[in-house]
Coordinates of C-alpha atoms in Angstrom, one line a residue:
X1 CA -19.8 36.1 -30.2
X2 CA -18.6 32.5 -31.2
X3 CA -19.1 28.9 -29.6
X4 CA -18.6 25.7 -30.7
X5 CA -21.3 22.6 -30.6
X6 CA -21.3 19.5 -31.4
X7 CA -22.9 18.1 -35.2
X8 CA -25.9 16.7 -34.6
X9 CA -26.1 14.5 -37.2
X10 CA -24.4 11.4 -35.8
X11 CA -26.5 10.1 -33.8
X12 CA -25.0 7.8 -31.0
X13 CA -21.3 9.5 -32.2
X14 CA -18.1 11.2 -29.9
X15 CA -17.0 14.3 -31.1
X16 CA -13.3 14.7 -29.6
X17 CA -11.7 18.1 -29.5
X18 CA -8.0 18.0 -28.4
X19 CA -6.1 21.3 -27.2
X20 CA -2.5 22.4 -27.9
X21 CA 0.4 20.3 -25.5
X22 CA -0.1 22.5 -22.2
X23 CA 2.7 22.9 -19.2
X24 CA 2.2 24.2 -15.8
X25 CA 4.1 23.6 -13.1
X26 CA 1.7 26.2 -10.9
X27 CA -1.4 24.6 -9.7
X28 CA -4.3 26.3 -12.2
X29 CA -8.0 26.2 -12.8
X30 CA -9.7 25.3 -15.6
X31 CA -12.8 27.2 -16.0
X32 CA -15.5 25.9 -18.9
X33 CA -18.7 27.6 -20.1
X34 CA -20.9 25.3 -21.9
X35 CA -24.3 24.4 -22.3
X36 CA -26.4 21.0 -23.0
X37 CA -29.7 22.2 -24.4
X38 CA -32.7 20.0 -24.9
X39 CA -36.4 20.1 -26.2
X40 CA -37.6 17.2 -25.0
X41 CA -38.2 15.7 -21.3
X42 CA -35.8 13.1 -19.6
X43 CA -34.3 10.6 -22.3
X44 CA -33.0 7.1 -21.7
X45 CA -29.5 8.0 -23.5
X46 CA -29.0 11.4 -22.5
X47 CA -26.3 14.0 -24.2
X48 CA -22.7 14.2 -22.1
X49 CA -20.0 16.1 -22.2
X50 CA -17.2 15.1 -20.4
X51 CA -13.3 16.6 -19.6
X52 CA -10.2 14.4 -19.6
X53 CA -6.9 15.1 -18.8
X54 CA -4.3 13.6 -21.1
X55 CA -0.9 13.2 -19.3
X56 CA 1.9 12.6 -21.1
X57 CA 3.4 9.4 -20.8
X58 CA 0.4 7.9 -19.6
X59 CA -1.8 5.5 -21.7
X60 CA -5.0 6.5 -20.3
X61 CA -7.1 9.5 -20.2
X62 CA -8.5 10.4 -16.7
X63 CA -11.7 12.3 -16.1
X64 CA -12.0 14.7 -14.4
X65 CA -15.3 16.4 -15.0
X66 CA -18.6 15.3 -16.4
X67 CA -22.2 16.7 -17.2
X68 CA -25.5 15.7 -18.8
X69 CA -28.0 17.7 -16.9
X70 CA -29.7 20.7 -19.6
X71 CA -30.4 23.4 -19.0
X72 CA -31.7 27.2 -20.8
X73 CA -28.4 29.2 -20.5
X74 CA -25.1 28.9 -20.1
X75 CA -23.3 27.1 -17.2
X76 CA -19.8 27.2 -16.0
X77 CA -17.9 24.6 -14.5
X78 CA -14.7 25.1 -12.5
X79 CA -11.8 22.1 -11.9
X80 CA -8.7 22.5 -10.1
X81 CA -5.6 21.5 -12.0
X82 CA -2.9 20.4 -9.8
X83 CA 0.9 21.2 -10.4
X84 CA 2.9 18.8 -12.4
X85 CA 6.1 18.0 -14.1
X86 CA 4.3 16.1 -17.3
X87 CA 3.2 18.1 -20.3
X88 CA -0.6 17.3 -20.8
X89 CA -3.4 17.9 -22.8
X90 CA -7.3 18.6 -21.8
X91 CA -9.5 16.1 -23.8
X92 CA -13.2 17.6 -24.5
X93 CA -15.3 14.6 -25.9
X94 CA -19.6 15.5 -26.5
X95 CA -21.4 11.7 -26.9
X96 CA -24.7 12.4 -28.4
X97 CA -26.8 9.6 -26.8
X98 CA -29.8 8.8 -28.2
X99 CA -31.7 12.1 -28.3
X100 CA -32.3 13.7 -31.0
X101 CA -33.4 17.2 -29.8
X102 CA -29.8 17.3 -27.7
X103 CA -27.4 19.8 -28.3
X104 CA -23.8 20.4 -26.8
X105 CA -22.2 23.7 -26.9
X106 CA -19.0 25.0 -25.2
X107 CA -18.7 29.1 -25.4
X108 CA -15.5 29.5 -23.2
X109 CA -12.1 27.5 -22.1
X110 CA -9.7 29.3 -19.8
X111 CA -6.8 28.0 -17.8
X112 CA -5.9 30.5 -15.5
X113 CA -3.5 30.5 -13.0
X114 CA -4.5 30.0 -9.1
X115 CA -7.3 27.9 -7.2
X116 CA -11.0 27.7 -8.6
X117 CA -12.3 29.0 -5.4
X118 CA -10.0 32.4 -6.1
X119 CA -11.8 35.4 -7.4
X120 CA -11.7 39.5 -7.5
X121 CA -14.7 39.3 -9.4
X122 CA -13.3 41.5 -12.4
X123 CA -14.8 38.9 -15.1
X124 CA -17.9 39.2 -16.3
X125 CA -18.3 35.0 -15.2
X126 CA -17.7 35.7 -11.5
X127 CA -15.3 33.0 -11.2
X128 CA -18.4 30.5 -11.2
X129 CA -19.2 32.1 -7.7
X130 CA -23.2 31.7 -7.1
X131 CA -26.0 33.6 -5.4
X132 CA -28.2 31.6 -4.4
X133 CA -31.7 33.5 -4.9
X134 CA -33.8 34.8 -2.7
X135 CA -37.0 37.2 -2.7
X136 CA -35.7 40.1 -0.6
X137 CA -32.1 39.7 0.2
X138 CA -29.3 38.6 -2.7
X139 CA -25.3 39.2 -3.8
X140 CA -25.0 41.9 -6.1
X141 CA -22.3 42.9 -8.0
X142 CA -21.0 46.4 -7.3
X143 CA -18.6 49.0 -9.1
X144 CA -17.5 49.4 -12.6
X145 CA -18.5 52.7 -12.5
X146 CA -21.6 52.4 -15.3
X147 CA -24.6 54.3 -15.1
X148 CA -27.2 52.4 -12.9
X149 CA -24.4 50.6 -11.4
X150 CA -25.5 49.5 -8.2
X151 CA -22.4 51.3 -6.6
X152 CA -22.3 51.1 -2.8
X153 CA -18.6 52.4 -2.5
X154 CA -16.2 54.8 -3.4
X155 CA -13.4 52.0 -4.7
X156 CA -12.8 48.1 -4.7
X157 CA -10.4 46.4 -3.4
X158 CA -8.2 44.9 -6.1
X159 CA -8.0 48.1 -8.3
X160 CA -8.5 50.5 -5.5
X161 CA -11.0 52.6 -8.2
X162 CA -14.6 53.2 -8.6
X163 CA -13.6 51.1 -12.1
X164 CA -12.9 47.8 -10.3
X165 CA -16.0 45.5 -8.9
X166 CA -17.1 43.5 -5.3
X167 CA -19.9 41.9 -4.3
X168 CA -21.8 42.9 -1.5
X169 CA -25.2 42.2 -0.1
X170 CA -27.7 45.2 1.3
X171 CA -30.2 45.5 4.1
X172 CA -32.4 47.8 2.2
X173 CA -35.4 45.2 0.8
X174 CA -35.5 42.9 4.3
X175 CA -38.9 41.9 5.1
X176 CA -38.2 39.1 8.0
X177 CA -35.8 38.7 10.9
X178 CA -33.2 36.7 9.7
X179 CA -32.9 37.3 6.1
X180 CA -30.1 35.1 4.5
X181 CA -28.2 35.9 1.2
X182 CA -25.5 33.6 0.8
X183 CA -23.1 33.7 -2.1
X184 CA -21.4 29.8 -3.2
X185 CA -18.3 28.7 -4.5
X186 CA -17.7 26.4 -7.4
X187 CA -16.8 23.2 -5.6
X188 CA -13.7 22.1 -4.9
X189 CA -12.3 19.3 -7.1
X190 CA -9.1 18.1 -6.0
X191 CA -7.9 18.1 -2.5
X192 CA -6.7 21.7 -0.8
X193 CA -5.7 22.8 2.4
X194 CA -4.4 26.3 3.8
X195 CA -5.5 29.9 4.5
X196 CA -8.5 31.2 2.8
X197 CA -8.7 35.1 2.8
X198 CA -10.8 37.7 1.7
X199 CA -11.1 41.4 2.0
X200 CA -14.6 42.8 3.7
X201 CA -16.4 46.0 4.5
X202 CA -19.0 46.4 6.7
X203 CA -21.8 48.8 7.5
X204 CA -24.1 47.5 10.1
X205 CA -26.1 49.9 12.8
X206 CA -27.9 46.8 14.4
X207 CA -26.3 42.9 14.8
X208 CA -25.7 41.6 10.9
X209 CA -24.1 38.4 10.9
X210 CA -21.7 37.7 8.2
X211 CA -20.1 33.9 8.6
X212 CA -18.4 31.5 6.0
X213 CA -19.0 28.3 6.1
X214 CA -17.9 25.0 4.2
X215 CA -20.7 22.5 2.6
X216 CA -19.7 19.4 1.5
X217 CA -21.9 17.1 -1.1
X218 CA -24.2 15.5 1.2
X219 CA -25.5 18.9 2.5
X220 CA -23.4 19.2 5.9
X221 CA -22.5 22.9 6.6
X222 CA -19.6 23.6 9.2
X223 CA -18.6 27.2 10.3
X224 CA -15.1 28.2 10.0
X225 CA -15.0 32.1 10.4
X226 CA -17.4 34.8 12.1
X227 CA -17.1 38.4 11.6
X228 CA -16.5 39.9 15.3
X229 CA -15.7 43.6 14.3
X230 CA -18.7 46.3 14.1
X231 CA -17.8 48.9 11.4
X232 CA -15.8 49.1 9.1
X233 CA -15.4 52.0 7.1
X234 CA -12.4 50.5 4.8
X235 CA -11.8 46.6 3.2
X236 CA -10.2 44.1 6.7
X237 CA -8.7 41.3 5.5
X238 CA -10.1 37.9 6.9
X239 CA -8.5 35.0 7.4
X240 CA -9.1 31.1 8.2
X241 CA -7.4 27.7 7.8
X242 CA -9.7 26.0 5.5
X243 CA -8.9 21.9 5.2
X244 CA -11.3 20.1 2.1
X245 CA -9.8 16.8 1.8
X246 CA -13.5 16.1 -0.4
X247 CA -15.5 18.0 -2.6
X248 CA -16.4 21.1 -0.6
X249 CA -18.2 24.9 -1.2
X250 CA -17.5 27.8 0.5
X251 CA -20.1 29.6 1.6
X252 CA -20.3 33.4 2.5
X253 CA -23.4 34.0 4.2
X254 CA -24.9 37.4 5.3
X255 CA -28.3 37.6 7.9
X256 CA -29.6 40.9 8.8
X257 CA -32.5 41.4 11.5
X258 CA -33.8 44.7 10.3
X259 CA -34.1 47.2 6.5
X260 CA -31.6 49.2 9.1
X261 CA -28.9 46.6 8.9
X262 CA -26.0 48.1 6.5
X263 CA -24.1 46.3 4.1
X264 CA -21.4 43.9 3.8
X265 CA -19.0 43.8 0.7
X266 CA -16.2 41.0 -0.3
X267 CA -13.6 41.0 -2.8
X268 CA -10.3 39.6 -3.6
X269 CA -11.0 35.9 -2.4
X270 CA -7.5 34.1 -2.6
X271 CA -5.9 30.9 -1.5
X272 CA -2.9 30.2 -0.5
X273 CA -1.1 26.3 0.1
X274 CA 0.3 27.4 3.9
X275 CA -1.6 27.6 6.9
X276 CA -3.0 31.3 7.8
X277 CA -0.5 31.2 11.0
X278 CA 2.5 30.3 8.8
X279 CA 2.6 26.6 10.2
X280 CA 2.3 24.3 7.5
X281 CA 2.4 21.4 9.8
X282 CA -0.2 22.4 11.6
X283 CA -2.4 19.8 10.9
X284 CA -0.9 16.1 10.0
X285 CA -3.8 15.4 7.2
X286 CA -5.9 12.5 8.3
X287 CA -4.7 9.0 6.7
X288 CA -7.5 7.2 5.9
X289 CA -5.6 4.0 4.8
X290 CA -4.8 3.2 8.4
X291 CA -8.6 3.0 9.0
X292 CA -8.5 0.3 7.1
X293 CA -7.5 -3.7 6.9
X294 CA -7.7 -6.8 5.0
X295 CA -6.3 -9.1 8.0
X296 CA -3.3 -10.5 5.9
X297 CA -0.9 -10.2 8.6
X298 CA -2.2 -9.1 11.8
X299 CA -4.8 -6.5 13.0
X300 CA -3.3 -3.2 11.5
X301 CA -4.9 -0.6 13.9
X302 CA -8.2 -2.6 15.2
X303 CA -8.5 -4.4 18.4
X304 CA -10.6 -6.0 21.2
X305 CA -11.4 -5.5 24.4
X306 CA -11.3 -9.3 25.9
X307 CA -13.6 -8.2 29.0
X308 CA -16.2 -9.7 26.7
X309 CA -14.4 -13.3 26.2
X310 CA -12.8 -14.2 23.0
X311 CA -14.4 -12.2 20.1
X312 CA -13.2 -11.9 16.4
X313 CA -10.1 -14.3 15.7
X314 CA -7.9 -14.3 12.9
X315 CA -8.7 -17.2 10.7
X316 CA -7.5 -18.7 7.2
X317 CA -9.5 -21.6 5.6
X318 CA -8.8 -23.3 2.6
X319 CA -11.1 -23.0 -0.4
X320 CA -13.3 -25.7 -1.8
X321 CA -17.0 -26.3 -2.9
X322 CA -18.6 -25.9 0.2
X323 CA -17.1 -22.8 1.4
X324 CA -15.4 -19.1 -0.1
X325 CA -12.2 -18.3 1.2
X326 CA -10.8 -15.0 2.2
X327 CA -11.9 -12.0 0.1
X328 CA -8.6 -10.2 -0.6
X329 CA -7.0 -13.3 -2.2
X330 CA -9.1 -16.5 -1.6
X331 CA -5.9 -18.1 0.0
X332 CA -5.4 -15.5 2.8
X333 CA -6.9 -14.3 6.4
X334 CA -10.2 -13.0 7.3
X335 CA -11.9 -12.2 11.1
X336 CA -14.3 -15.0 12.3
X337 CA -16.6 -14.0 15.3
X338 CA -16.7 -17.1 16.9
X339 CA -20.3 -17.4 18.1
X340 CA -20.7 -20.9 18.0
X341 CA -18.3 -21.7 20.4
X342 CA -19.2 -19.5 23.1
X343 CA -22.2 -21.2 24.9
X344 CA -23.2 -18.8 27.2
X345 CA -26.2 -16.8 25.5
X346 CA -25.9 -12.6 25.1
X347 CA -22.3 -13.1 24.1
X348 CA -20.8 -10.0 22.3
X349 CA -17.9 -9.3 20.1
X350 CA -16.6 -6.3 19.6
X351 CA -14.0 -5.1 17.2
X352 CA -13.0 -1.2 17.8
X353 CA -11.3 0.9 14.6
X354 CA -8.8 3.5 15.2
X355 CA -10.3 6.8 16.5
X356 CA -11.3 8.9 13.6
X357 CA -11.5 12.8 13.8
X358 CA -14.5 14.7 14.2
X359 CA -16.1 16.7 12.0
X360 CA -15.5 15.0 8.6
X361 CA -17.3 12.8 6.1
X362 CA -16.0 9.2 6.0
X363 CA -17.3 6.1 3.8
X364 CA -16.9 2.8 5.4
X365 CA -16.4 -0.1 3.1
X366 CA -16.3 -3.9 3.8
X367 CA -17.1 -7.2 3.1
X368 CA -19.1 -9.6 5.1
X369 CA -20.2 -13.6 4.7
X370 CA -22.5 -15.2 7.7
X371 CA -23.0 -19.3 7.8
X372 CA -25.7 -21.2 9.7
X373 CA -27.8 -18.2 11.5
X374 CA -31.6 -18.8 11.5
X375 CA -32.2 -15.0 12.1
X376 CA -30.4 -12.8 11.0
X377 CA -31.4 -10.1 13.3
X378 CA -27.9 -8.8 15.2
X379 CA -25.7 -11.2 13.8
X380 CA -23.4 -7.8 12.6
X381 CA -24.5 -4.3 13.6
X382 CA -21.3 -1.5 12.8
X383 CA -21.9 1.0 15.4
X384 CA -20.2 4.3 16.6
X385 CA -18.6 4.7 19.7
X386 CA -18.0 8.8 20.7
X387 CA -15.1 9.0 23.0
X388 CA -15.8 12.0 24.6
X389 CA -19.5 10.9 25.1
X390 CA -19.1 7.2 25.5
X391 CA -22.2 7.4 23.4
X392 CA -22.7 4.3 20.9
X393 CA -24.8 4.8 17.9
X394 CA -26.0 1.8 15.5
X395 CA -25.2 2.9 11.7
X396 CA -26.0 -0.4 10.2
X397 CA -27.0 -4.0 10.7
X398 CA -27.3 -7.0 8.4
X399 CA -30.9 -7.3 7.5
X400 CA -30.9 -10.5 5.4
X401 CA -28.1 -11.7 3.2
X402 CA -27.3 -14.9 1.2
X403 CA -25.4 -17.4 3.2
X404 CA -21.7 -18.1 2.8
X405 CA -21.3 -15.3 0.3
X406 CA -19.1 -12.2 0.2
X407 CA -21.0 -9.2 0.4
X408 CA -20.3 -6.0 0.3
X409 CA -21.0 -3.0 2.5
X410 CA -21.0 0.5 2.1
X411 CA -21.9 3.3 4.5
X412 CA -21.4 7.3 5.1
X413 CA -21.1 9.4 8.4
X414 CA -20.4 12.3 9.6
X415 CA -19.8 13.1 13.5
X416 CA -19.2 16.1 14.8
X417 CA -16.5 14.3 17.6
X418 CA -13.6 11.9 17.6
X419 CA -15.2 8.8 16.9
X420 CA -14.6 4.7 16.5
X421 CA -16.3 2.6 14.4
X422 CA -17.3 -1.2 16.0
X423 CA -18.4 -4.0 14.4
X424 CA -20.7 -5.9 16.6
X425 CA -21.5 -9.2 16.8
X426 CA -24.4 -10.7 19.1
X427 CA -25.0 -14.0 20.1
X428 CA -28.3 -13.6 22.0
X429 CA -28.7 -17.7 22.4
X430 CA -26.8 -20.9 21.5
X431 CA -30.0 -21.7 19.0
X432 CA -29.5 -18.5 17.2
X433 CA -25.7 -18.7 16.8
X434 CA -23.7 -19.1 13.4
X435 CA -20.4 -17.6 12.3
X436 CA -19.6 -14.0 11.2
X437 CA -17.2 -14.0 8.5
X438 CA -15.4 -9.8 8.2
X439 CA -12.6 -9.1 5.4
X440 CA -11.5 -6.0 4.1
X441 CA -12.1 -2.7 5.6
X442 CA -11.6 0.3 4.2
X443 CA -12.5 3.5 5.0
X444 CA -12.4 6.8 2.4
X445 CA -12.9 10.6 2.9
X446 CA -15.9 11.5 1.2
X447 CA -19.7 9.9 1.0
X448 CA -19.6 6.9 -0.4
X449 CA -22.4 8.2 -3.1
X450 CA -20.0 11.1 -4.6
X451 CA -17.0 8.5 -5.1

């Protein structure tokens, strides 16, 4: 077979390769096998490759994937195309960095119709689905009706013949209680939400688990479906809404507690835009722009509670030598916790954020400046509150910081319940007191790392 790679004898070059004008008004998947092969350890200007999409009409390139990690074989990479109007073209550019030993090589491009984490499993590739390896317990692939074939039915699903292929995952070699074989899906790369089904069999004479979860990049697993039924002699379709506003992988896990456990098999993974129960309303996607505020004209969605005197005030100063004005502008608002006016010692200010939902990844940006503290110890603290729990949680405190600067925060969490965030200002005694300068949050899906 054929691949192209990228001359290796300009060093520090871009090599650029262009396809034909492409149209799709169907939302598609761009699946890429390539690899970035290396002799020598970790170099200062490693090899890249990296895939733009070129829109018509607009006068930049966006990226949407990148790599420079080598490796020994080939790798696939899988990137969701969403549906547009515009004609475009997919941009592949190789930079050579400054090692000498790299090489870039790309063996396949395919657009396909459909969503990357969609797959019968008929292609040799596997839709970039991974197993993820272990000693005694693993996804194989099953069918095709070759010699040695690991065949563990009659038919598959999509061809309904002992020609067409599945996975499936077999009790036979378990050694422990609680073996795990999980098979992974590319990650999502754009954001989805709707019904994911699949079509399973399973053969179990004692309790095998099989669950799906999601994962997103920071390691959090969440389960979204559980097998209930026993046996299953033919392929039941399973269904679950499935909402990855981030990067996310699905994952479709299998434990057994004995060798005597069966077999599960999957095929036919598919996606579909609607909520399984035909509702496509059912869930209003969470804004995260309303989580967020630069204090130009009022409070947007934060507040106080005033049981604690007067906390965080609206303030606009003009800017000179001594002092910074607002961060949005320089000429606008900003929050001021006014510690130096309120005498009594232990004084708090609170500011609450809008109540976020549970169980997803948030990153929580602002800016802060603090004036005239001599410790800096509780001066800002961002905690979260858990309304069902009333349980408050520190995430973050200002440890030491330049005075009378803007500075910039970032932080990511994950709870599992509705949750605020507070920012938290302490006055613990009139000695200790300064001002607390606050300007504009904003709050994103995703950890802050993976944006």
């Amino acid at each position: 077979g054929h691949y192209i790679s990228v001359d290796t004898s300009y060093e520090g070059e871009k090599a650029v390769l262009s396809s034909p004008e492409l149209y799709s008004e169907e939302w598609s998947c761009i699946r890429l096998i390539y690899q970035i092969a290396t002799t020598s350890g970790t170099s200062p200007g490693p090899a890249r490759l990296n895939l733009y999409l070129r829109q018509e009409g607009e006068s930049f390139d966006r990226l949407l994937w990148s790599a420079k990690e080598p490796s020994d074989s080939w790798l696939i990479a899988s990137l969701d195309l969403r549906n547009s109007t515009k004609k475009y073209k997919i941009v592949l550019e190789g930079e050579m960095g400054q090692d000498k030993s790299a090489s870039i090589a790309v063996f396949e491009i395919k657009i396909t119709p459909g969503y990357c984490i969609e797959c019968d499993f008929e292609e040799n590739h596997l839709c970039g689905f991974m197993n993820r390896w272990n000693p005694n317990v693993n996804w194989f692939v099953g069918g095709g009706n070759i010699r040695n074939s690991q065949s563990i039915l009659p038919k598959d699903h999509t061809l309904n013949s002992e020609l067409g292929h599945y996975m499936y995952v077999d009790s036979v070699y378990v050694k422990h209680f609680q073996e795990v074989a999980q098979l992974i899906s590319p990650k999502t790369t754009a954001p989805i939400s709707g019904c994911l089904s699949f079509y399973y069999q399973l053969k179990q004479e004692s309790s095998t688990v099989f669950t799906v979860y999601l994962r997103d990049t920071s390691g959090f697993y969440e389960e979204i479906w559980k097998t209930d039924s026993a046996l299953t002699a033919d392929w039941v379709l399973g269904e679950v809404d499935f909402n990855a506003p981030y990067p996310m992988e699905v994952i479709f896990e299998v434990a057994f507690n004995s060798a005597k456990g069966g077999y599960v098999a999957l095929d036919d993974i598919s996606f579909s835009p609607v909520y399984c129960s035909n509702q496509t309303g059912m869930r209003t996607p969470f804004n995260p722009a309303q989580a967020g505020c630069n204090f130009e004209e009022d409070l947007c969605n934060f507040y106080q509670d005033h049981k604690d005197g007067p906390g965080w005030s609206r303030v606009k100063v003009k800017r000179n030598v001594y002092r910074a004005g607002d961060h949005t502008t320089g000429f606008g608002y900003y929050l001021l916790a006014n510690t130096k006016f309120t005498s009594q010692p232990g004084y708090i200010g609170r500011l609450y954020g809008p109540t976020l939902p549970g169980n997803l990844q948030f990153c929580l940006r602002f800016y802060y400046a603090l004036y005239g503290f001599f410790k800096m110890s509780g001066t800002l603290a961002v905690y979260i509150f858990e309304e069902n729990h009333v349980v408050q949680e520190k995430i973050w405190s200002v440890l030491d910081s330049p005075k009378g600067v803007w500075t910039q925060a970032e932080i990511s969490f994950k709870k599992p319940m509705p949750c605020k965030v507070v920012f938290v200002s302490w006055c613990k005694s009139f000695w200790d007191c300064g001002l607390v300068a606050l300007d504009d949050v904003s709050l994103s899906l995703g950890s802050c790392q993976a944006a």
